[in-house]
Every structure is written in C-alpha cells, then in structure tokens.
Amino acid sequence: MEKRTMRDYVYLTPSVLRQQLAGQWEEPLAAAFAARPVRILRLVASGSSYNAALCVRPYLRKWLDCEVLVTEPFTFCAYESCLPADELAVVISQSGYSTNALHALDTIRAKGRTAIGITSDPGSDFRTHADLLIDYGCGQESVGYVTMGVTALCLFLCLFALRSAHLAGRLSEDGLAAERQKLAQWADAYEQAIPAGEALLRSRYRQLSAMQTVCIAGAGAAWGVAREAALKLMETLQIPACAYELEEFLHGPELHLTPNHTLFFLASDPHDRARGAQLSRAASLVTEKTFFFTDDGGDLPVPSSPDPLLTPLLFLPFFQLTAYRLTEDLHRWHKHPLVAAFESAVSGKSANYVSKEVL
C-alpha cells in the first residue's frame, strides 16, 4: 500500500472523529478526574499536543469547573511540579516517545502520584512510564508532521470534559447527549472545512507559494490554532513562522512588517472579530499577502459551528493542507544537511522511536 501523506490524514480526520464519538475513549481520564476534588488540571505537553490543549482550553474551563493550565514538560519538571493535593497533572504525547514527556511521567511518579499518560500509541515507551495509560483513539500517523492527531486530541479532551461534568452532576444525561450531538455536528463542519481550505489555497496560490516570513495572530481557542499553524508551516516549508496573541501583535511584532510578510488574523469569537478585522485592514496597507479568517465572512468561508469555542479549529485544515501542498510543490521536504548533525547530537525522542521526518 502506498504511504499516506499529510493530505491523506487531513481527509481521514472526520472519520476518526466519528470513531471517537462512537466509543468511550475518554472514560478512564474522566474517572481519574472524578476520583478526588480537582482545583487545577495541568496538561503537560509539547509540540502539536501542547497546541491542541491550548485550542480546547476555553472549552475545558467551561465544563470542568476548574482552572486548566497547559505546561511544557521541561518547565513542568524543572519549575512547576510541586503538585498540591488538589492539582491533577496529565502528560500527553501523541507518539509516546518524547523524552520530555517521559521525564514528566517519571517526575509525577517520584512525587507519589499516579502518572497518567495520554498517547495515540499504547505500545510506545509511555507504557513503561505511566501508571494509567490512555489511548485517545486516533491511531498512528506514518508521517512526522501530525495533522489528524491534533484534531482528534482536541475532540478527546472535549469529550472528557463533558463526561466529567456529567459525573459531577453539572450536566444531565440529556444535556450530555445534546452536547455530544454538538460535537458530532462540529465533526461534520470540520469535514466541510477541508474543501474550503483547498479552494482558498488554489485561489491565492501565487501569494501563498511565495511566503517568506509568516505571522499568525489569534486569541482564545484561535491562539492554539495560530501556534499549530505556525509550527506546521515552519517545520515543513522551513520558513520563519510566528504566532502571536491577537492584541499583542500591536506591541512590537508589527514593527518588523514589510511587503514580503504574509499575515493571518484569526478572529471568529465575538470578542475578537472587530479587532481582528481592524488589524487585517491595517496590515493590508503594508502587504497584500494578508488573510482574515472568521466565521462571519472573511477569506476562508467555513461552515457555522454549533459551539463558538470550537469554531477556530475549522481553520486548521487550511494550514495543514497548505503546509503539505507547498512543501511538495516546492520540493522542501529535505532539510539542510547540518540538521542531521543536530539530530545526532541531541534528540527529543527516546532510542526506540523510528524517525518519520525527511532529513
């Protein structure tokens, strides 16, 4: 069978989301959360897993009735692992081989607490470091630049939040069913957003294929999307791509703008729309490569989402498809020869990991 590409996994994402909705992948995490009072839920993750957690942090805070923090594993181990009795730390790694995540699990164990690990590969090294190993139900991707796993992790965490609210009595049986139905409708909207992303890529291919330096701005859930979009463009196309909080873009980053910049402003939330539109109009005075994404018009027409907190996730397919298509067309999969030397000198994966990147 021919090896799947990033684009293949983008198109597979809706079926995986429906598979998650049909199962009970979130039950073990919801049970652990319900076992004792939790004032702080700390999600320990890096890379795309970190970004996925940021994407759904507003949704989790809404339903869990506690503070939700997202922390990098190194920072957690070195500076933020005091773990008071009312804090629950959960470690996430899609691959299950990230050394920083493995160290975080070991740190939690050393504190005498249950080391909870969430991964898409239960056969990975996570299995020997976690006391409670949770498969979030998306399966493994055969390429190193994850796409499907990001969105599936977002849905898994949302399902966990709803189930936890139900177990705590804050959400009735009927209410739980209604909210899960909204997530099913959101999965349908995600499927419709994929061809919309392809259409925008085709219509503005000249500008997008000429990207040199990229800035992506968003707030709330869109902040996580901006970070993931920047990561995908940077690791595949090998161009500078930075993510900024929407208003923070005005506090320094705007000073380095030139007509060579490509800018994306993500503003689907009612709090963000007016400011995002204003920033986009101002940026277009500097560069014609300016894009404004919203659910109320804008450059990327996505379907309406049943939950506004999840609407920004409908922008993700465009960035994933663009990263793949342009890297393929511009022949940029291979990295600079010295990157291999860097990877040999220091790695973020354990010895058992089989690299999927092209160096």
XYZ file of C-alpha atoms in Angstrom:
359
model
C 0.000 0.000 0.000
C 1.262 3.479 -0.888
C 2.410 5.501 2.103
C -0.123 8.060 3.248
C 0.623 11.776 3.152
C -0.312 14.681 5.398
C -3.148 15.453 2.985
C -4.471 11.904 3.308
C -4.609 12.252 7.079
C -6.435 15.571 6.863
C -9.134 13.859 4.806
C -9.201 10.890 7.218
C -9.747 13.145 10.228
C -13.585 13.317 10.112
C -13.904 9.505 10.144
C -11.573 9.313 13.145
C -13.601 11.975 14.954
C -16.762 9.930 14.398
C -14.976 6.821 15.641
C -14.099 8.668 18.841
C -17.674 9.855 19.254
C -18.916 6.276 18.861
C -16.561 4.975 21.569
C -15.746 5.775 25.178
C -12.083 6.649 24.897
C -12.442 9.445 27.444
C -13.837 7.293 30.266
C -10.535 6.439 32.044
C -9.486 10.080 32.235
C -12.931 11.190 33.397
C -12.850 8.533 36.135
C -9.417 9.703 37.309
C -10.629 13.307 37.355
C -13.718 12.346 39.361
C -11.747 10.354 41.936
C -10.965 13.426 44.064
C -11.541 17.194 44.082
C -9.501 18.979 41.418
C -8.882 22.717 41.552
C -6.240 22.718 38.801
C -5.942 20.420 35.822
C -2.455 20.690 34.360
C -1.966 19.321 30.859
C 1.728 18.649 30.295
C 2.589 18.507 26.603
C 4.827 19.859 23.867
C 4.652 20.500 20.144
C 1.338 19.764 18.476
C -0.045 18.151 21.641
C 0.613 21.406 23.518
C -1.115 23.375 20.770
C -4.124 21.053 20.763
C -4.507 21.516 24.512
C -4.406 25.298 24.033
C -7.058 25.055 21.320
C -9.581 23.478 23.668
C -8.530 25.133 26.933
C -11.506 27.561 26.822
C -13.871 24.609 26.285
C -12.310 22.645 29.154
C -12.518 25.596 31.523
C -16.193 25.989 30.671
C -17.141 22.400 31.511
C -14.651 21.233 34.155
C -15.313 23.966 36.727
C -11.600 24.248 37.499
C -8.541 26.050 36.221
C -6.808 24.404 33.266
C -3.111 25.035 32.731
C -1.037 23.909 29.755
C 2.656 23.464 30.557
C 5.684 22.237 28.614
C 7.253 19.088 30.130
C 10.690 20.631 30.729
C 9.160 23.610 32.523
C 6.904 21.275 34.489
C 9.790 19.083 35.679
C 12.158 21.957 36.474
C 9.844 24.608 37.864
C 6.162 23.672 38.248
C 5.933 20.142 39.631
C 5.057 20.898 43.257
C 1.675 19.159 42.682
C -0.565 20.268 45.568
C -3.258 17.790 46.595
C -5.948 19.486 44.503
C -3.916 19.546 41.265
C -4.136 16.768 38.682
C -1.283 16.584 36.173
C -1.771 14.644 32.940
C 1.010 14.086 30.403
C 0.250 13.976 26.667
C 2.434 12.741 23.810
C 0.949 11.589 20.527
C 3.991 9.487 19.691
C 4.562 8.253 23.239
C 8.320 8.529 22.715
C 9.024 12.185 23.564
C 11.753 12.176 26.210
C 10.471 15.327 27.893
C 7.034 13.747 28.331
C 8.591 10.537 29.674
C 10.551 12.595 32.209
C 7.329 14.340 33.230
C 5.664 10.990 33.905
C 8.670 9.940 35.985
C 8.517 13.224 37.911
C 4.860 12.647 38.789
C 5.645 9.101 39.924
C 8.507 10.379 42.091
C 6.015 12.653 43.858
C 3.970 9.592 44.813
C 1.139 10.500 42.466
C -0.478 8.482 39.687
C 1.357 9.108 36.413
C -1.369 9.495 33.767
C -0.202 9.352 30.159
C -2.299 10.029 27.067
C -0.998 8.832 23.698
C -2.080 7.549 20.305
C 0.398 4.650 20.552
C -0.218 2.465 23.615
C 2.685 0.263 22.540
C 5.157 3.150 22.857
C 7.553 3.892 25.715
C 4.675 5.574 27.548
C 3.503 2.121 28.617
C 6.509 1.642 30.941
C 6.414 5.142 32.436
C 2.668 5.666 33.011
C 0.621 4.139 35.820
C -2.543 4.861 33.851
C -2.037 4.666 30.092
C -4.839 6.153 27.980
C -5.221 5.705 24.230
C -7.157 8.671 22.838
C -8.373 6.754 19.833
C -6.846 8.247 16.689
C -4.256 5.661 15.743
C -0.795 6.457 14.443
C 0.244 8.619 11.518
C 3.051 7.443 9.257
C 4.394 10.971 8.720
C 6.182 13.056 11.322
C 4.140 16.213 10.796
C 0.951 15.299 12.620
C -2.421 16.551 11.414
C -5.167 14.063 12.264
C -3.772 13.537 15.749
C -4.074 17.221 16.635
C -7.785 17.448 15.903
C -8.500 14.032 17.420
C -6.759 15.065 20.639
C -8.913 18.205 20.742
C -12.083 16.127 20.455
C -10.889 13.603 23.038
C -10.293 16.367 25.588
C -13.723 17.883 24.859
C -15.415 14.505 25.361
C -13.505 14.089 28.624
C -14.708 17.495 29.829
C -18.347 16.683 29.057
C -18.179 13.282 30.716
C -16.539 14.811 33.794
C -19.274 17.448 34.035
C -21.836 14.662 33.812
C -20.154 12.598 36.548
C -20.046 15.681 38.780
C -23.768 16.306 38.301
C -23.315 19.582 36.427
C -24.613 18.083 33.183
C -27.708 15.902 32.972
C -27.981 12.764 30.858
C -30.000 14.685 28.282
C -27.562 17.587 28.482
C -24.630 15.271 27.868
C -26.355 13.774 24.831
C -27.115 17.260 23.492
C -23.525 18.444 23.878
C -22.143 15.280 22.275
C -24.510 15.898 19.376
C -22.996 19.366 19.008
C -19.567 17.746 18.784
C -20.898 15.404 16.096
C -22.173 18.419 14.169
C -18.807 20.085 14.639
C -17.154 16.988 13.093
C -19.472 17.431 10.098
C -18.479 21.098 9.874
C -14.814 20.087 10.020
C -15.333 17.810 7.032
C -16.870 20.702 5.088
C -13.975 22.995 6.066
C -11.450 20.765 4.269
C -12.544 21.574 0.676
C -12.916 25.216 1.710
C -9.249 25.192 2.673
C -8.302 23.569 -0.633
C -10.275 26.223 -2.532
C -8.508 29.104 -0.775
C -5.125 27.518 -1.447
C -5.963 27.296 -5.160
C -7.382 30.798 -5.440
C -4.413 32.508 -3.757
C -1.721 30.040 -4.707
C 0.567 32.721 -6.181
C 0.723 34.627 -2.889
C 0.880 31.564 -0.668
C 3.604 29.849 -2.665
C 5.720 32.993 -2.298
C 5.569 33.065 1.511
C 8.861 34.105 3.110
C 8.035 35.209 6.654
C 4.671 34.423 8.245
C 2.857 35.879 11.242
C -0.373 34.341 12.551
C -2.424 36.067 15.251
C -5.352 34.817 17.297
C -6.805 34.779 20.797
C -8.727 32.263 22.884
C -9.047 28.969 21.051
C -7.583 30.649 17.958
C -4.325 31.201 19.858
C -3.772 27.446 19.884
C -4.679 27.245 16.196
C -2.223 30.051 15.396
C 0.568 28.212 17.220
C -0.150 24.928 15.442
C -0.401 26.646 12.062
C 2.945 28.383 12.596
C 4.555 25.119 13.665
C 3.310 23.266 10.585
C 4.495 25.939 8.143
C 7.870 26.241 9.842
C 8.691 22.530 10.117
C 7.594 21.661 6.567
C 8.254 24.738 4.411
C 11.268 25.732 6.540
C 10.326 29.402 6.674
C 10.082 31.663 9.740
C 6.516 31.473 11.060
C 5.480 33.072 14.346
C 2.248 33.012 16.333
C 1.033 35.972 18.368
C -1.897 36.743 20.616
C -4.211 39.000 18.645
C -3.687 42.286 20.510
C -0.044 41.508 21.328
C 0.689 41.781 17.613
C 0.463 45.549 18.127
C 3.097 45.586 20.848
C 6.290 45.085 18.875
C 5.740 42.455 16.161
C 4.110 44.981 13.816
C 7.330 46.997 13.659
C 9.153 44.435 11.529
C 6.465 44.253 8.823
C 7.421 44.607 5.162
C 5.580 43.900 1.893
C 7.271 40.487 1.930
C 5.359 39.323 5.021
C 2.343 37.013 4.933
C -0.160 37.656 7.726
C -3.121 35.661 9.011
C -5.583 37.082 11.534
C -7.914 34.511 13.132
C -10.929 36.104 14.782
C -14.122 34.052 14.910
C -15.113 34.796 18.509
C -17.410 37.803 19.083
C -14.723 39.268 21.375
C -12.178 39.171 18.551
C -13.966 39.960 15.295
C -13.866 43.750 15.309
C -10.246 43.963 16.431
C -9.166 41.209 14.059
C -10.824 42.974 11.124
C -9.200 46.265 12.097
C -5.758 44.650 12.324
C -6.248 42.918 8.987
C -7.212 46.164 7.242
C -4.217 47.957 8.730
C -1.847 45.143 7.765
C -3.085 45.239 4.167
C -1.579 48.748 3.949
C 1.823 47.068 4.283
C 1.405 43.763 2.454
C -1.154 42.358 0.051
C -0.487 38.897 1.492
C -2.966 39.443 4.338
C -5.687 36.959 5.279
C -8.613 37.379 7.659
C -10.307 34.208 8.925
C -13.642 34.477 10.712
C -16.999 32.724 10.776
C -18.700 35.873 9.536
C -17.296 36.353 6.034
C -13.542 36.651 5.637
C -11.126 34.902 3.294
C -11.864 31.333 4.423
C -15.601 30.507 4.282
C -16.086 27.794 6.883
C -19.472 26.359 7.879
C -21.120 27.529 11.077
C -20.018 25.636 14.164
C -22.553 24.541 16.801
C -20.176 25.711 19.537
C -18.327 29.033 19.044
C -15.495 27.843 21.290
C -14.612 25.228 18.677
C -15.045 27.326 15.527
C -11.340 28.277 15.266
C -10.464 24.596 14.836
C -12.213 24.736 11.462
C -9.296 26.879 10.240
C -6.770 24.112 10.874
C -7.284 22.071 7.676
C -6.299 25.036 5.520
C -2.926 25.382 7.226
C -2.290 21.643 7.221
C -3.168 21.287 3.541
C -1.149 24.373 2.628
C 1.905 23.111 4.506
C 1.728 19.800 2.665
C 0.927 21.097 -0.819
C 3.554 23.832 -0.897
C 6.281 21.660 0.624
C 5.527 19.058 -2.029
C 5.379 21.548 -4.906
C 8.494 23.453 -3.816
C 10.471 20.273 -3.031
C 11.294 21.277 0.531
C 10.926 18.011 2.415
C 14.697 17.580 2.778
C 16.287 19.735 5.476
C 19.642 21.479 5.444
C 22.377 18.812 5.620
C 23.543 20.032 9.030
C 20.137 19.337 10.584
C 21.085 15.648 10.573
C 24.154 16.511 12.639
C 21.963 18.419 15.077
C 19.578 15.483 15.390
C 22.504 13.145 16.045
C 23.848 15.429 18.765
C 20.565 15.871 20.632
C 17.145 14.304 20.179
C 13.734 14.863 21.689
C 12.717 11.238 21.168
C 13.739 8.079 23.011
C 16.001 5.441 21.474
C 13.032 3.254 20.461
C 11.480 5.919 18.257
C 11.654 5.452 14.494
C 12.020 8.858 12.837
C 9.374 9.788 10.259
C 10.922 13.074 9.141
C 12.959 13.539 5.962
C 16.376 14.997 6.799
